[in-house]
CSV table of C-alpha atoms in Angstrom, one decimal:
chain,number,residue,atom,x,y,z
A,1,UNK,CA,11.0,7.4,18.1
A,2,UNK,CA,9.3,9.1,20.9
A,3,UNK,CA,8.6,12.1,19.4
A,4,UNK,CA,6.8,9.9,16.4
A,5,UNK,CA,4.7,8.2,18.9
A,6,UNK,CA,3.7,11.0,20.2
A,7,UNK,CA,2.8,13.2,17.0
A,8,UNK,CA,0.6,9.8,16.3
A,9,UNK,CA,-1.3,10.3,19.2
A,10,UNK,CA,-2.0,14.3,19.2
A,11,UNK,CA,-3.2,13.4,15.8
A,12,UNK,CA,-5.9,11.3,16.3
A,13,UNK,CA,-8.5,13.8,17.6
A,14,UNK,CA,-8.2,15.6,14.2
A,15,UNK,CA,-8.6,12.1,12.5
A,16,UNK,CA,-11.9,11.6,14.0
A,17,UNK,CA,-12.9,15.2,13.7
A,18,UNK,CA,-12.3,15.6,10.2
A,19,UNK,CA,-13.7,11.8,9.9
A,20,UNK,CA,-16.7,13.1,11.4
A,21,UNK,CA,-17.4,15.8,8.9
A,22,UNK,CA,-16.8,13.9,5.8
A,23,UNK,CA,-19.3,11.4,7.0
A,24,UNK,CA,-22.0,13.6,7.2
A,25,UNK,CA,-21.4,15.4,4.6
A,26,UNK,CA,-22.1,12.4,2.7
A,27,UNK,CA,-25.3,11.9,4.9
A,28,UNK,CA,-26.5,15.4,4.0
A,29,UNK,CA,-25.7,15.3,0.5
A,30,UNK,CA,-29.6,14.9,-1.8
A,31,UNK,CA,-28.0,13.3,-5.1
A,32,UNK,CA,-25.1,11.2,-4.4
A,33,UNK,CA,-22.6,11.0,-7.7
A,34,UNK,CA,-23.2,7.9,-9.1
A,35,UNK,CA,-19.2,7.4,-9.6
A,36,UNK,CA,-18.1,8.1,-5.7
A,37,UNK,CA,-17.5,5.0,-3.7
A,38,UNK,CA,-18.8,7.2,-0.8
A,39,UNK,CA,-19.0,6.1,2.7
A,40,UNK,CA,-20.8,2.9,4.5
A,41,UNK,CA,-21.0,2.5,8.4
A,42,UNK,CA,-19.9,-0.8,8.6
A,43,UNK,CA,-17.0,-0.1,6.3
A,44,UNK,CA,-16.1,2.9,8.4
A,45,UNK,CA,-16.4,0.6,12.0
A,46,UNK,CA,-14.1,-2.2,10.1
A,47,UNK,CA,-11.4,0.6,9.5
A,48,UNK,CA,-11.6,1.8,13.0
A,49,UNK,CA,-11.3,-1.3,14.5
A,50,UNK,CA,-8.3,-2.6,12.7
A,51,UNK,CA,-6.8,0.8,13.8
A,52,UNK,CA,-7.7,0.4,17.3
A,53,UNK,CA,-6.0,-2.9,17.7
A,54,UNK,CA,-3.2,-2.0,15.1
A,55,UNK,CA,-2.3,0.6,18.1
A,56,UNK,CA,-1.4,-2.4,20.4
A,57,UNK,CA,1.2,-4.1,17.9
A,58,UNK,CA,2.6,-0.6,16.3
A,59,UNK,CA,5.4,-0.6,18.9
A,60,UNK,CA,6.4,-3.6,18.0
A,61,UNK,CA,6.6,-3.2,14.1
A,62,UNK,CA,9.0,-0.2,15.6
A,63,UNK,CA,10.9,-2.3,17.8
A,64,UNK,CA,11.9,-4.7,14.5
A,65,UNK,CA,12.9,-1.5,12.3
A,66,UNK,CA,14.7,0.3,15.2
A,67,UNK,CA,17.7,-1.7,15.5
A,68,UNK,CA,18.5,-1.2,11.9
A,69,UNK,CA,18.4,2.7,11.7
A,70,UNK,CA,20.1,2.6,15.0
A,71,UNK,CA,23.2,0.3,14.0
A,72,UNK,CA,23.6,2.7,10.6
A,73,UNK,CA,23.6,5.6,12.2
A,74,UNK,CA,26.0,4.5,14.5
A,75,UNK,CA,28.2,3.5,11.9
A,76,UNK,CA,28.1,7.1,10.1
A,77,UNK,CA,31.1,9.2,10.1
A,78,UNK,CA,29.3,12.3,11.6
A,79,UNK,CA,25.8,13.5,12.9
A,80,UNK,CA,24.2,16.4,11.5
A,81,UNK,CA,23.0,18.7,13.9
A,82,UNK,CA,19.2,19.1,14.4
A,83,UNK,CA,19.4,22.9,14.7
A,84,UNK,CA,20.3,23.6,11.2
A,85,UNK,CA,16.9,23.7,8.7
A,86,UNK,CA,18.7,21.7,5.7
A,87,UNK,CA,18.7,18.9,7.7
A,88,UNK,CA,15.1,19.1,8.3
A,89,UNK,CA,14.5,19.7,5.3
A,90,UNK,CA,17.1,17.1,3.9
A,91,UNK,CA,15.8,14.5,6.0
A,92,UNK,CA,11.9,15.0,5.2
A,93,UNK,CA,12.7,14.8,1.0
A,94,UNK,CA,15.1,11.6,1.6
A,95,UNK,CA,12.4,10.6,4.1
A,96,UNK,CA,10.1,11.0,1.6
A,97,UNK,CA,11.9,9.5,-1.3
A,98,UNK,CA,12.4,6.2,1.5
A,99,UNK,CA,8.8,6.3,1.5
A,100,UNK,CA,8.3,5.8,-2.2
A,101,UNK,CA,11.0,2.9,-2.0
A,102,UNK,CA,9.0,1.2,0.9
A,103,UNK,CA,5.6,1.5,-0.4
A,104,UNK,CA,6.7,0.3,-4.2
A,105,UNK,CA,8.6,-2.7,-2.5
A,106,UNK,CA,4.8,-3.5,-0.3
A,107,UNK,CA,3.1,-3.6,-3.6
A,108,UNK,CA,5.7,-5.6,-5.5
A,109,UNK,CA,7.0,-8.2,-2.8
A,110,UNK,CA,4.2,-10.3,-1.6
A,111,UNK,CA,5.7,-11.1,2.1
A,112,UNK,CA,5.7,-7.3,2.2
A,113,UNK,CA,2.0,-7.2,0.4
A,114,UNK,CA,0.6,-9.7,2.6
A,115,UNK,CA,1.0,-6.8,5.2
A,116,UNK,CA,-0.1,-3.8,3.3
A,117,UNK,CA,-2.9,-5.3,1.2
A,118,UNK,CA,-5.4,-4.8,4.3
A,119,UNK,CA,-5.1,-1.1,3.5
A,120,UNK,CA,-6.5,-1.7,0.2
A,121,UNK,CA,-9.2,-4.0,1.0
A,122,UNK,CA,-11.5,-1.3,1.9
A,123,UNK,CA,-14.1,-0.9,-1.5
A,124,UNK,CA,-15.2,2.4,-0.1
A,125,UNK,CA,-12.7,5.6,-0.7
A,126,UNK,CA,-13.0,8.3,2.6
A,127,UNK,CA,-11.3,9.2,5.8
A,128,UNK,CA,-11.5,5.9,7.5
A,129,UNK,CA,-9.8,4.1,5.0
A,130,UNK,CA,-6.4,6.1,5.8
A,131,UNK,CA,-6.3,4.6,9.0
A,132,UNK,CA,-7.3,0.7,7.9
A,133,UNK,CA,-3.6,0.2,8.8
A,134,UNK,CA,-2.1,-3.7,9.2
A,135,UNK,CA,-1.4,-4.7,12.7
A,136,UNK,CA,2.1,-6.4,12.1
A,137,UNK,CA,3.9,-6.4,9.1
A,138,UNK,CA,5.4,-9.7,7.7
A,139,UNK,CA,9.2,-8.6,6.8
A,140,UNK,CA,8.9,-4.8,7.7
A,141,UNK,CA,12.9,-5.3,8.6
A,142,UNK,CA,13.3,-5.5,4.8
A,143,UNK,CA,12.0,-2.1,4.1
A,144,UNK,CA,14.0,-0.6,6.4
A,145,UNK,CA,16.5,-1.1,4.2
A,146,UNK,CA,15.9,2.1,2.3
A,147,UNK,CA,16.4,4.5,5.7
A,148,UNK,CA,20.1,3.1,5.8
A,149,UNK,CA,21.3,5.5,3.7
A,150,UNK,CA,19.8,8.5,5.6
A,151,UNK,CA,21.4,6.9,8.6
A,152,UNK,CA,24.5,7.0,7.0
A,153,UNK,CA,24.8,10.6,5.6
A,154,UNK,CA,23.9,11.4,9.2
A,155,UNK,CA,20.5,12.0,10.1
A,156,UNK,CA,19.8,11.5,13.3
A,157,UNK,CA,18.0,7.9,13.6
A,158,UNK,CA,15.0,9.9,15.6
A,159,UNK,CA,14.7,12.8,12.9
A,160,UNK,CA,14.3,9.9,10.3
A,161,UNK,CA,11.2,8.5,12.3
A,162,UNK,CA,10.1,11.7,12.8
A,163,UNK,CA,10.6,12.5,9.2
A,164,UNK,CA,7.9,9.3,8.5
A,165,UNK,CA,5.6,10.3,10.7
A,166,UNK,CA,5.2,13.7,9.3
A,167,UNK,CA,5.0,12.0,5.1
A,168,UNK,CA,2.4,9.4,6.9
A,169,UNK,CA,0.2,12.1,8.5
A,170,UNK,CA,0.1,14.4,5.4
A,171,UNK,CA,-1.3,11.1,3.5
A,172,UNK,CA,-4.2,11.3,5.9
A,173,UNK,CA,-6.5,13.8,4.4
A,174,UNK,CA,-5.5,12.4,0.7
A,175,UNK,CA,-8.4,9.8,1.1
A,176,UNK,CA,-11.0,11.2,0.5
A,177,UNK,CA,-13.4,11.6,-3.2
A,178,UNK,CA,-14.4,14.7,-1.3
A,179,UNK,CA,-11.9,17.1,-2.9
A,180,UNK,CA,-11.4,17.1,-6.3
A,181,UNK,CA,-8.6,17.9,-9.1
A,182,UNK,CA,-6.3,20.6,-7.2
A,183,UNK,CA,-4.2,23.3,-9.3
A,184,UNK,CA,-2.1,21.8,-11.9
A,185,UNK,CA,1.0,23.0,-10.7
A,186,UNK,CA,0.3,21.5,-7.1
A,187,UNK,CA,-1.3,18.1,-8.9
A,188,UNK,CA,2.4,17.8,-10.6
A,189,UNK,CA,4.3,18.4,-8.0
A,190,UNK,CA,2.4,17.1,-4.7
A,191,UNK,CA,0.4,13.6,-4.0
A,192,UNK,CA,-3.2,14.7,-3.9
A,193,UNK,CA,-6.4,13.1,-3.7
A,194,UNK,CA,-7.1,12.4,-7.3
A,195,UNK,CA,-3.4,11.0,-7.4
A,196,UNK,CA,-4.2,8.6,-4.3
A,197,UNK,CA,-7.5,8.1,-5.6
A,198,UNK,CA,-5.5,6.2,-8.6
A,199,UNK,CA,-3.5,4.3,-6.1
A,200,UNK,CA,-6.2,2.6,-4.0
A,201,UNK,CA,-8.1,1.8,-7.9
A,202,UNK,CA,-8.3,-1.8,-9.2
A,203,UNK,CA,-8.4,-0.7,-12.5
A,204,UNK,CA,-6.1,-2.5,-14.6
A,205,UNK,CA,-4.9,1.1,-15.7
A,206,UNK,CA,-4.5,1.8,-11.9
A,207,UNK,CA,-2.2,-1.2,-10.2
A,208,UNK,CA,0.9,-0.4,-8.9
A,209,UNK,CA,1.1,3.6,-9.4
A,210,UNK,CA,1.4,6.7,-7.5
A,211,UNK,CA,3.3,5.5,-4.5
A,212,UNK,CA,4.4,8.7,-3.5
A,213,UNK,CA,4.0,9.9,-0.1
A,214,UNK,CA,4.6,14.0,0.1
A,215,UNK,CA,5.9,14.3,-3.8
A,216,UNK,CA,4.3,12.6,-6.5
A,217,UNK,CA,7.4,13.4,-8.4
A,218,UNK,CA,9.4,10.3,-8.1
A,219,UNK,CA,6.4,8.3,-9.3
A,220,UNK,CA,7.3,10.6,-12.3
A,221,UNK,CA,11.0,10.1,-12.6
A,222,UNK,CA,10.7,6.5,-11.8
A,223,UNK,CA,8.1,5.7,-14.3
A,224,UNK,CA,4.6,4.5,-12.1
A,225,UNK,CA,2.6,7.3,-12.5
A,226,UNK,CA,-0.7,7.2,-13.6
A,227,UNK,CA,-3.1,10.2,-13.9
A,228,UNK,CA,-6.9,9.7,-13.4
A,229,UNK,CA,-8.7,9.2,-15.7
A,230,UNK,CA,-11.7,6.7,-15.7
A,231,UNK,CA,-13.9,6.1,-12.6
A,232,UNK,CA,-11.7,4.5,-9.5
A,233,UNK,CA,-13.2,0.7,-8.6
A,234,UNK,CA,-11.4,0.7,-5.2
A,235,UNK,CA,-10.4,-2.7,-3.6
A,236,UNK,CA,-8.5,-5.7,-4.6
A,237,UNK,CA,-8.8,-7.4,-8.0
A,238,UNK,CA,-10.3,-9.8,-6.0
A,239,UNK,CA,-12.4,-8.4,-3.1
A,240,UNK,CA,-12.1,-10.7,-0.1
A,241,UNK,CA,-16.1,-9.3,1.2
A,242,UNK,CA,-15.6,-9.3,5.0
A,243,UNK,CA,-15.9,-6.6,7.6
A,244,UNK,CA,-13.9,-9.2,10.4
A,245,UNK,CA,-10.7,-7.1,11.2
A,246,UNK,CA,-9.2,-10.4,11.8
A,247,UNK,CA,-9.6,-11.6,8.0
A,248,UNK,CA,-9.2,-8.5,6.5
A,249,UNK,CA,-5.4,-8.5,7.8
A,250,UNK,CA,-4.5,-12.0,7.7
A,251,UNK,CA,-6.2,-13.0,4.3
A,252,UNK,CA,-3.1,-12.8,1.8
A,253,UNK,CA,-0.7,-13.7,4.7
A,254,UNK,CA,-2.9,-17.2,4.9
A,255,UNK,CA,-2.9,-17.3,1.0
A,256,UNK,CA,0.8,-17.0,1.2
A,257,UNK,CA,1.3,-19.6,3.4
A,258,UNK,CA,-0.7,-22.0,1.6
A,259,UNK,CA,1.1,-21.6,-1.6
A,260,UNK,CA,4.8,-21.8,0.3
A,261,UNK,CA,3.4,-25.2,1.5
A,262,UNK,CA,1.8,-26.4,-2.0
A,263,UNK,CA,5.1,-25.7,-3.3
A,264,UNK,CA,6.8,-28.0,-5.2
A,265,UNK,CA,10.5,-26.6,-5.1
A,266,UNK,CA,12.6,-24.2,-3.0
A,267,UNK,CA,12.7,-21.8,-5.7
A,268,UNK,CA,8.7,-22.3,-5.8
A,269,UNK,CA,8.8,-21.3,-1.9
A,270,UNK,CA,11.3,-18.5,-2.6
A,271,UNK,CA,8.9,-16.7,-5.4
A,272,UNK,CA,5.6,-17.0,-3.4
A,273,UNK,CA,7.6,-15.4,-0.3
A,274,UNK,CA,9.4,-12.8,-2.4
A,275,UNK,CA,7.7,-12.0,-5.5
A,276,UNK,CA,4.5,-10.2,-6.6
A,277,UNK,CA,1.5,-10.7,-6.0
A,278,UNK,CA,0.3,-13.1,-8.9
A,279,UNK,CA,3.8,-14.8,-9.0
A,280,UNK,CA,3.1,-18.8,-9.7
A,281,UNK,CA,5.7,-21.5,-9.7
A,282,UNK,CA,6.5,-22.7,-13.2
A,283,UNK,CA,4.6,-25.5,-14.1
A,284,UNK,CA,8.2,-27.1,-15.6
A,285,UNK,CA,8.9,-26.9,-12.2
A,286,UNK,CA,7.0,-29.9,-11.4
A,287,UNK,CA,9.1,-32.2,-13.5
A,288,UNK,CA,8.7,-34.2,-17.0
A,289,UNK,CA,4.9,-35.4,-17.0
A,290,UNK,CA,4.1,-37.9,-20.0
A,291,UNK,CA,1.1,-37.2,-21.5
A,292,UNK,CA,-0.7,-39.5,-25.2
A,293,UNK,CA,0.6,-38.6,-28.2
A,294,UNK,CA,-2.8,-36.3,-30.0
A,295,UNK,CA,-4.6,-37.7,-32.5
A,296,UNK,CA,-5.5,-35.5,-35.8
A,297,UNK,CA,-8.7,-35.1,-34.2
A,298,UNK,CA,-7.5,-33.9,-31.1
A,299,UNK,CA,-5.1,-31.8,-33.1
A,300,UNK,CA,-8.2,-29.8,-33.9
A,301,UNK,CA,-9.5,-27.2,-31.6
A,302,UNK,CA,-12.8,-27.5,-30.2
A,303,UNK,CA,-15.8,-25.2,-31.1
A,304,UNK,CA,-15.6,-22.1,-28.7
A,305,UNK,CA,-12.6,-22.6,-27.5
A,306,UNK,CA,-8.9,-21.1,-27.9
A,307,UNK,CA,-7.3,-17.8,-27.0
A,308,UNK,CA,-10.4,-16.0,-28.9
A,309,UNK,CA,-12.3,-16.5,-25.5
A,310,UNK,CA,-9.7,-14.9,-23.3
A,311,UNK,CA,-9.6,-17.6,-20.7
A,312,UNK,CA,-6.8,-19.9,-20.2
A,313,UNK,CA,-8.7,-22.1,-17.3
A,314,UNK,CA,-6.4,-20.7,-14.9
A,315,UNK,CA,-8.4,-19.6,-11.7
A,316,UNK,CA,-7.5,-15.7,-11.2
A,317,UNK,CA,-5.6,-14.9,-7.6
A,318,UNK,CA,-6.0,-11.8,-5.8
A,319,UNK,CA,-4.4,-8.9,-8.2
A,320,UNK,CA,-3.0,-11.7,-10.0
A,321,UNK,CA,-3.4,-9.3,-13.0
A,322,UNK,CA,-1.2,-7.0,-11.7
A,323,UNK,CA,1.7,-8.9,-13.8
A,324,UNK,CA,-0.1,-7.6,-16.9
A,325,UNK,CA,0.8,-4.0,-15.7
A,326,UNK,CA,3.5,-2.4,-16.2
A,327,UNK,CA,5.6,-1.0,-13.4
């Protein structure tokens, strides 16, 4: 865990240097493409705030997933030894593969979203949006769940959270519309840019893909890949159009709340906590509701209206149309 922390914090020079660049190389640049998101100052200054306060609750999101890797590795029949390369690399590939388990359950269990979807609220696509980080995350004991089995095999518990820092930090320089397609063999193989470019998109074509940290191959193997093909429209499906840190990480987790409390069942509190984003209670839920018998002219449907318009009178939620995409 130390060792983490500390890779973190020789890190952040580079951040700002190579933050720096980008940024005025989209200053410099005559003829802006009209399909880059590029860069806006008070965009930037909301990303660097949220990471400058996330900084003061980061040890304790580690303090809550600690005890878990600490008890399983405790529990494993033996300890690998931390001199042997295999384990290195072992532990970075299952750290890695972790990763891809974390970050899918973020996008697809809204207690977990209402943490992460401050990292996507950023409608710009550069440098600074790597580090618009959330401050605490809601049920960050559930994803570390998926280092158990790391634990287990016996990687050290500090090698696995060294492991993370390492697939976090080499996610860093992905955000950016600076650099773009890489050589196809690297594009199939590695995360890259255009890959993560796909990721932060609110395209319908977009949600829910390429959540690989290091490898984009298990977004391959486990079917949420998507290649890039039509201009990224970064954000949420519904933009939340605030630059108050404050807001940007607590907006879903508010939204969350409400519906748990508007809730007409336990199994209506359950989903909102623990589905996706989009989830709704049943309407059946509610109970029998008695409504006239229709009369043959209300049989008929009115002029304009009916599934032809592609609007059920249902308010849209943020990425409620996520449900529509496959996963």
């Amino acid at each position: 865990m130390h060792e983490s922390l500390r890779l973190g914090l020789y890190a952040i020079p580079a951040f700002l240097l190579l933050m720096a660049v980008e940024f005025l190389s989209y200053r410099r640049e005559k003829e802006p493409k009209a399909d880059r998101a590029g860069v806006s100052a008070r965009d930037t200054a909301t990303s660097l705030s949220i990471y400058a306060i996330g900084q003061l609750s980061n040890p304790l999101n580690h303090f809550i997933q600690l005890p878990v890797v600490v008890i399983a590795a405790a529990c494993a029949p033996h300890t690998l030894s931390s001199s042997d390369w295999r384990v290195w690399a072992a532990a970075l590939v299952l750290a890695d593969l972790a990763y891809y388990a974390q970050h899918r359950m973020g996008h697809r269990i809204r207690l977990l979203w209402a943490g992460h979807s401050v990292h996507h609220s950023s409608r710009h696509f550069n440098l600074s949006t790597a580090v618009r980080l959330p401050w605490l995350i809601p049920g960050s004991f559930l994803t570390a769940v998926a280092d158990i089995p790391l634990a287990l095999i016996g990687i050290p518990a500090w090698m696995i959270f060294l492991a993370h820092s390492i697939v976090l930090l080499f996610q860093y320089p992905l955000h950016t519309e600076r650099i773009d397609r890489l050589p196809r063999p690297i594009e199939f193989v590695f995360n890259t840019p255009s890959h993560h470019r796909v990721h932060h998109g609110a395209n319908n074509l977009y949600l829910d893909k390429n959540y690989g940290g290091i490898l984009i191959v298990w977004d391959r193997l486990f079917g949420s890949y998507a290649e890039e093909t039509e201009p990224v429209r970064y954000g949420l499906t519904t933009n939340i159009d605030t630059h108050n840190p404050v807001k940007a990480n607590y907006h879903e987790f508010t939204g969350m709340l409400r519906d748990i409390r508007h809730a007409r069942t336990w199994r209506g509190r359950a989903g909102y906590l623990f589905g996706p984003p989009g989830w709704h209670e049943p309407v059946a839920a509610a109970g029998p509701r008695r409504t006239p018998a229709p009369t043959a002219e209300a049989a008929l449907p009115a002029p304009g209206s009916g599934p032809a318009d592609g609007y059920d009178g249902a308010a849209p939620t943020d990425r409620e149309n996520k449900e529509a995409a496959p996963v």
